[in-house]
Each structure stands twice: as C-alpha cells, then as structure tokens.
Short mmCIF file of C-alpha atoms in Angstrom, two decimals:
data_model
loop_
_atom_site.label_atom_id
_atom_site.label_comp_id
_atom_site.label_asym_id
_atom_site.label_seq_id
_atom_site.Cartn_x
_atom_site.Cartn_y
_atom_site.Cartn_z
CA UNK A 445 2.76 -44.31 54.08
CA UNK A 446 0.00 -41.73 54.37
CA UNK A 447 -0.97 -43.04 57.83
CA UNK A 448 2.64 -42.96 59.04
CA UNK A 449 3.21 -39.45 57.73
CA UNK A 450 -0.13 -38.36 59.18
CA UNK A 451 0.94 -39.38 62.69
CA UNK A 452 4.25 -37.60 62.22
CA UNK A 453 2.50 -34.45 61.03
CA UNK A 454 0.19 -34.50 64.06
CA UNK A 455 3.19 -34.47 66.36
CA UNK A 456 4.76 -31.60 64.45
CA UNK A 457 1.68 -29.35 64.55
CA UNK A 458 2.08 -28.85 68.30
CA UNK A 459 5.68 -27.66 67.92
CA UNK A 460 7.16 -24.48 66.57
CA UNK A 461 8.50 -24.80 63.04
CA UNK A 462 12.27 -24.92 63.37
CA UNK A 463 14.84 -25.75 60.74
CA UNK A 464 16.70 -28.93 61.66
CA UNK A 465 19.48 -29.77 59.17
CA UNK A 466 19.86 -33.22 60.71
CA UNK A 467 16.23 -34.14 59.97
CA UNK A 468 16.22 -37.47 58.12
CA UNK A 469 13.81 -36.38 55.41
CA UNK A 470 16.02 -33.40 54.54
CA UNK A 471 18.92 -35.76 53.89
CA UNK A 472 17.03 -37.37 51.01
CA UNK A 473 17.46 -36.27 47.40
CA UNK A 474 14.85 -33.76 46.25
CA UNK A 475 13.48 -36.34 43.81
CA UNK A 476 12.69 -38.75 46.67
CA UNK A 477 11.08 -35.99 48.73
CA UNK A 478 8.83 -35.19 45.77
CA UNK A 479 7.88 -38.87 45.53
CA UNK A 480 6.79 -38.71 49.19
CA UNK A 481 4.70 -35.64 48.44
CA UNK A 482 3.03 -37.50 45.56
CA UNK A 483 1.90 -40.30 47.90
CA UNK A 484 0.05 -37.91 50.21
CA UNK A 485 -3.42 -36.37 49.91
CA UNK A 486 -3.56 -32.64 49.23
CA UNK A 487 -4.02 -31.50 52.82
CA UNK A 488 -1.07 -33.57 54.07
CA UNK A 489 1.18 -32.12 51.37
CA UNK A 490 0.44 -28.63 52.70
CA UNK A 491 0.99 -29.75 56.28
CA UNK A 492 4.32 -31.31 55.35
CA UNK A 493 5.33 -28.14 53.50
CA UNK A 494 4.62 -26.09 56.63
CA UNK A 495 7.00 -28.03 58.86
CA UNK A 496 10.10 -26.14 57.71
CA UNK A 497 11.27 -23.63 55.12
CA UNK A 498 13.23 -26.19 53.09
CA UNK A 499 10.25 -28.48 52.56
CA UNK A 500 8.05 -25.50 51.77
CA UNK A 501 10.51 -24.31 49.11
CA UNK A 502 10.56 -27.77 47.52
CA UNK A 503 6.76 -27.94 47.63
CA UNK A 504 6.20 -24.48 46.12
CA UNK A 505 8.86 -24.83 43.43
CA UNK A 506 7.47 -28.19 42.29
CA UNK A 507 3.71 -27.63 42.33
CA UNK A 508 3.64 -23.96 41.35
CA UNK A 509 5.47 -24.79 38.13
CA UNK A 510 2.94 -27.44 37.12
CA UNK A 511 0.66 -26.52 34.28
CA UNK A 512 -2.37 -28.48 35.53
CA UNK A 513 -2.53 -26.48 38.79
CA UNK A 514 -4.25 -29.42 40.47
CA UNK A 515 -2.48 -28.98 43.82
CA UNK A 516 -3.57 -26.06 46.05
CA UNK A 517 -0.60 -24.16 47.44
CA UNK A 518 -2.29 -23.12 50.70
CA UNK A 519 -4.96 -24.48 53.03
CA UNK A 520 -7.34 -21.72 51.96
CA UNK A 521 -7.43 -23.19 48.45
CA UNK A 522 -8.42 -26.68 49.61
CA UNK A 523 -11.89 -28.10 49.05
CA UNK A 524 -14.28 -28.61 51.96
CA UNK A 525 -13.31 -32.22 52.68
CA UNK A 526 -9.54 -31.69 52.46
CA UNK A 527 -9.69 -28.44 54.44
CA UNK A 528 -11.68 -30.06 57.26
CA UNK A 529 -9.01 -32.75 57.51
CA UNK A 530 -6.28 -30.10 57.46
CA UNK A 531 -7.93 -28.21 60.34
CA UNK A 532 -8.50 -31.41 62.33
CA UNK A 533 -4.82 -32.33 62.06
CA UNK A 534 -3.78 -28.82 63.10
CA UNK A 535 -6.03 -28.91 66.18
CA UNK A 536 -5.35 -32.54 67.12
CA UNK A 537 -2.31 -31.88 69.31
CA UNK A 538 -3.41 -28.43 70.48
CA UNK A 539 -6.18 -28.76 73.10
CA UNK A 540 -6.69 -24.98 73.14
CA UNK A 541 -7.99 -25.08 69.55
CA UNK A 542 -11.20 -26.37 68.00
CA UNK A 543 -11.47 -27.27 64.32
CA UNK A 544 -14.85 -25.80 63.36
CA UNK A 545 -16.35 -27.50 60.31
CA UNK A 546 -19.12 -24.87 60.27
CA UNK A 547 -16.90 -21.95 59.19
CA UNK A 548 -13.79 -23.97 58.30
CA UNK A 549 -11.54 -22.16 60.76
CA UNK A 550 -9.72 -22.84 64.02
CA UNK A 551 -11.37 -21.41 67.15
CA UNK A 552 -9.70 -20.79 70.49
CA UNK A 553 -11.40 -22.78 73.25
CA UNK A 554 -13.28 -20.67 75.78
CA UNK A 555 -12.15 -21.87 79.21
CA UNK A 556 -14.75 -19.67 80.93
CA UNK A 557 -17.75 -21.20 79.18
CA UNK A 558 -19.58 -22.09 82.40
CA UNK A 559 -21.72 -20.55 83.67
CA UNK A 560 -23.12 -19.86 80.25
CA UNK A 561 -24.02 -16.55 78.67
CA UNK A 562 -26.92 -15.62 76.40
CA UNK A 563 -24.37 -14.00 74.08
CA UNK A 564 -21.97 -16.91 73.88
CA UNK A 565 -21.68 -18.61 70.49
CA UNK A 566 -19.47 -21.59 69.75
CA UNK A 567 -19.23 -20.17 66.22
CA UNK A 568 -20.72 -16.95 64.86
CA UNK A 569 -21.58 -18.76 61.64
CA UNK A 570 -23.71 -21.30 63.45
CA UNK A 571 -27.45 -21.03 62.98
CA UNK A 572 -29.71 -20.76 66.01
CA UNK A 573 -29.34 -19.45 69.54
CA UNK A 574 -26.11 -18.88 71.48
CA UNK A 575 -24.65 -22.00 73.03
CA UNK A 576 -25.13 -22.84 76.68
CA UNK A 577 -25.38 -26.00 78.76
CA UNK A 578 -29.00 -26.56 77.76
CA UNK A 579 -28.67 -25.96 74.01
CA UNK A 580 -25.13 -27.09 73.29
CA UNK A 581 -24.45 -29.51 70.46
CA UNK A 582 -21.66 -32.10 70.38
CA UNK A 583 -21.12 -30.94 66.81
CA UNK A 584 -19.59 -27.63 67.90
CA UNK A 585 -17.61 -28.43 71.04
CA UNK A 586 -14.47 -30.33 71.93
CA UNK A 587 -14.54 -33.72 73.65
CA UNK A 588 -13.71 -32.35 77.16
CA UNK A 589 -16.47 -29.74 76.80
CA UNK A 590 -18.96 -32.34 75.62
CA UNK A 591 -18.31 -34.57 78.61
CA UNK A 592 -18.61 -31.67 81.04
CA UNK A 593 -21.82 -30.33 79.50
CA UNK A 594 -23.42 -33.77 79.32
CA UNK A 595 -22.62 -34.53 82.95
CA UNK A 596 -24.04 -31.21 84.13
CA UNK A 597 -27.13 -31.40 81.96
CA UNK A 598 -27.95 -34.94 83.04
CA UNK A 599 -27.88 -33.90 86.70
CA UNK A 600 -31.09 -31.90 86.18
CA UNK A 601 -34.30 -33.76 85.25
CA UNK A 602 -35.69 -30.70 83.48
CA UNK A 603 -32.86 -30.75 80.97
CA UNK A 604 -33.53 -34.21 79.64
CA UNK A 605 -32.48 -37.79 80.44
CA UNK A 606 -29.12 -39.41 79.81
CA UNK A 607 -30.46 -41.24 76.77
CA UNK A 608 -32.99 -39.42 74.62
CA UNK A 609 -36.63 -40.43 74.87
CA UNK A 610 -38.38 -42.00 77.85
CA UNK A 611 -36.19 -45.07 78.25
CA UNK A 612 -34.26 -43.83 81.28
CA UNK A 613 -37.41 -42.56 82.99
CA UNK A 614 -39.10 -45.92 82.47
CA UNK A 615 -36.01 -47.75 83.71
CA UNK A 616 -35.96 -45.62 86.88
CA UNK A 617 -39.60 -46.45 87.59
CA UNK A 618 -38.98 -50.15 87.00
CA UNK A 619 -35.88 -50.06 89.20
CA UNK A 620 -37.91 -48.65 92.09
CA UNK A 621 -40.55 -51.33 91.66
CA UNK A 622 -38.20 -54.30 91.41
CA UNK A 623 -35.17 -53.10 93.37
CA UNK A 624 -32.97 -54.61 90.66
CA UNK A 625 -30.59 -52.97 88.21
CA UNK A 626 -32.38 -51.97 85.02
CA UNK A 627 -30.40 -51.58 81.82
CA UNK A 628 -31.13 -50.06 78.44
CA UNK A 629 -29.71 -48.11 75.54
CA UNK A 630 -30.45 -45.06 73.41
CA UNK A 631 -31.98 -45.89 70.03
CA UNK A 632 -30.39 -42.86 68.35
CA UNK A 633 -26.77 -42.83 69.56
CA UNK A 634 -24.26 -45.29 70.94
CA UNK A 635 -25.12 -44.92 74.63
CA UNK A 636 -25.89 -47.67 77.16
CA UNK A 637 -27.25 -46.96 80.64
CA UNK A 638 -27.98 -48.73 83.91
CA UNK A 639 -30.23 -47.69 86.80
CA UNK A 640 -30.00 -48.94 90.38
CA UNK A 641 -32.66 -47.54 92.72
CA UNK A 642 -33.52 -47.94 96.38
CA UNK A 643 -35.49 -46.04 99.00
CA UNK A 644 -32.36 -44.03 99.83
CA UNK A 645 -30.49 -43.48 96.56
CA UNK A 646 -30.82 -43.70 92.80
CA UNK A 647 -27.71 -44.27 90.67
CA UNK A 648 -27.85 -43.74 86.92
CA UNK A 649 -24.77 -44.66 84.90
CA UNK A 650 -24.22 -44.09 81.19
CA UNK A 651 -21.56 -45.31 78.78
CA UNK A 652 -21.18 -43.43 75.49
CA UNK A 653 -19.10 -44.28 72.45
CA UNK A 654 -17.67 -41.00 71.15
CA UNK A 655 -16.00 -42.58 68.15
CA UNK A 656 -12.42 -42.67 66.95
CA UNK A 657 -9.91 -39.85 66.64
CA UNK A 658 -11.04 -38.69 63.22
CA UNK A 659 -12.72 -35.65 61.73
CA UNK A 660 -16.38 -34.98 62.45
CA UNK A 661 -17.16 -35.90 58.85
CA UNK A 662 -15.71 -39.40 59.32
CA UNK A 663 -16.88 -39.99 62.90
CA UNK A 664 -20.29 -41.66 62.64
CA UNK A 665 -20.53 -42.20 66.41
CA UNK A 666 -19.98 -38.50 67.11
CA UNK A 667 -22.45 -37.54 64.38
CA UNK A 668 -25.16 -39.76 65.87
CA UNK A 669 -24.86 -37.84 69.14
CA UNK A 670 -24.70 -34.40 67.54
CA UNK A 671 -27.33 -34.85 64.85
CA UNK A 672 -29.94 -36.87 66.67
CA UNK A 673 -33.05 -37.59 64.62
CA UNK A 674 -34.63 -40.06 62.27
CA UNK A 675 -31.38 -40.39 60.31
CA UNK A 676 -29.54 -41.63 63.40
CA UNK A 677 -32.09 -44.27 64.45
CA UNK A 678 -30.59 -47.71 64.55
CA UNK A 679 -27.02 -46.46 64.95
CA UNK A 680 -26.78 -48.42 68.20
CA UNK A 681 -27.17 -51.86 66.66
CA UNK A 682 -26.09 -53.94 69.67
CA UNK A 683 -27.46 -52.64 72.99
CA UNK A 684 -25.02 -53.27 75.81
CA UNK A 685 -21.93 -53.43 73.61
CA UNK A 686 -20.66 -49.98 74.63
CA UNK A 687 -20.83 -50.82 78.33
CA UNK A 688 -19.08 -54.11 77.60
CA UNK A 689 -16.22 -52.26 75.91
CA UNK A 690 -15.75 -50.12 79.02
CA UNK A 691 -15.79 -53.09 81.36
CA UNK A 692 -13.29 -54.94 79.18
CA UNK A 693 -11.05 -51.87 79.04
CA UNK A 694 -11.16 -51.92 75.24
CA UNK A 695 -10.44 -48.68 73.33
CA UNK A 696 -10.79 -46.80 76.61
CA UNK A 697 -9.20 -43.74 75.02
CA UNK A 698 -12.16 -43.42 72.67
CA UNK A 699 -14.92 -43.88 75.23
CA UNK A 700 -16.10 -42.05 78.29
CA UNK A 701 -18.14 -43.27 81.23
CA UNK A 702 -20.39 -40.85 83.08
#
C-alpha cells in the first residue's frame, strides 16, 4: 500500500492543492482514512495531509490528540531520514526544484549555471569551494545538470578522463596501437567505456548507471559517483554490464549514455 500511495503522492506534489469532493478517498469513513494513515511512514502521512484541507484536518485532529506524540505534525519535525524522503518526493515531479540533503531544504534550480561563476554555490551549507564545471559533485546537482557537466568536463583532457584513474588514457593508447576498439570500466563507479581510435578520429563512449529513482541516501549507484574513494572501490562488480543494459534497452530511464 505504501508504494501505491507513494506514487499517487508524487503525482499530487506537482499540482496545486485543490479540494475535490468527488475524490475517492474522501468518500471513505474517517476510520478507514485513519487506517490508511497508519499504514504509511511518517513522511508520507504528512504528504497525504498536505493534499487537501479535509485530509489535513483529519490528520491533525487524530495525531495531535495522541498522548505519545510519536507522529510529527509538519515536515520540519521529521528526522533526517524521513525528511530527506519527504523532500525527494516533493521535488520528484518538479524539475525546477532540487532536494538538498546537505541543508534539508528545497533549492530552485539555477538555469544559468553555465558558464560557471566563482561565487556560485549549489548550497551555501556545502563545505568547500563554489561549484563550477570542474569542481561539481553529483551529490549536489540534479540528473540533467550532472549529465551536462560530465559531458562538458570530459571534452577537455585537463579536466580528467571519463572514468577516474588512467584506464581511459591507457585504452586510448592501446586503441591507437592496435586500431581495434578497446573497452574498460571504472573501478569506483558503475561506468563502462569504449575507445575507437584511428589516424583521423578518436571516439570515446561511456555508459553510466545513475541508479534508480530514489533518494540519494538509498541510491548506491549515485553515491559511488558522487563520493568516489576507497569506500566505493568494487562497486562496479561486473565490467561491461552497464553497457549491456544500454544495448538491450533495459531500464533506459535510469541510465544515460554519453
């Protein structure tokens, strides 16, 4: 039930809250509506209560009167995990918003983020330098921004290879020597690559698994790209499998080919 309600809530977050007397859930007895609330995690209860004034009144009247006080009455009272999921659901259907797990708020996407600025921060609570194409982190940008930044950064040799380390550089050298396609993968994130070189052109292709449509906390594939280091080594357990998924057309909505 939680999954079904979650999908419904995602669709509602992109719409203005309007009272609809014909809504099926409002035709149920209050006792049954409360049973639905009880089946949901805390953040989904608050989302459901925000869809219309009637559901909010039922939610407030029921949980405010409880002596245990175990249910937060607003998103600001949620714990870190539940609040991050609340923000993700709110931003899911609104491409102009970014759910920032750094400061636990929704940010408006900056459409004029390229060319970059020395004073541009993805989040003012983020440690380190302002964000630009060279120093951006997948952890603090939306999927469209990540794809655009990665494509632009990989076009310049000085800004690093497609896959971290020397694997792409070695593959390019080998491709020139043999004239055959050389393939490889990143040892820290789920990225496969292929290099085809000749005396006239060099083509480098990369296939990256960006994970499923979940929060950053739950998305291990996204984390391996954003938090590259010793902890992410071995995350790409089957080299070549990401490229295979692209070529088979599997879960194409979750992957992106550069």
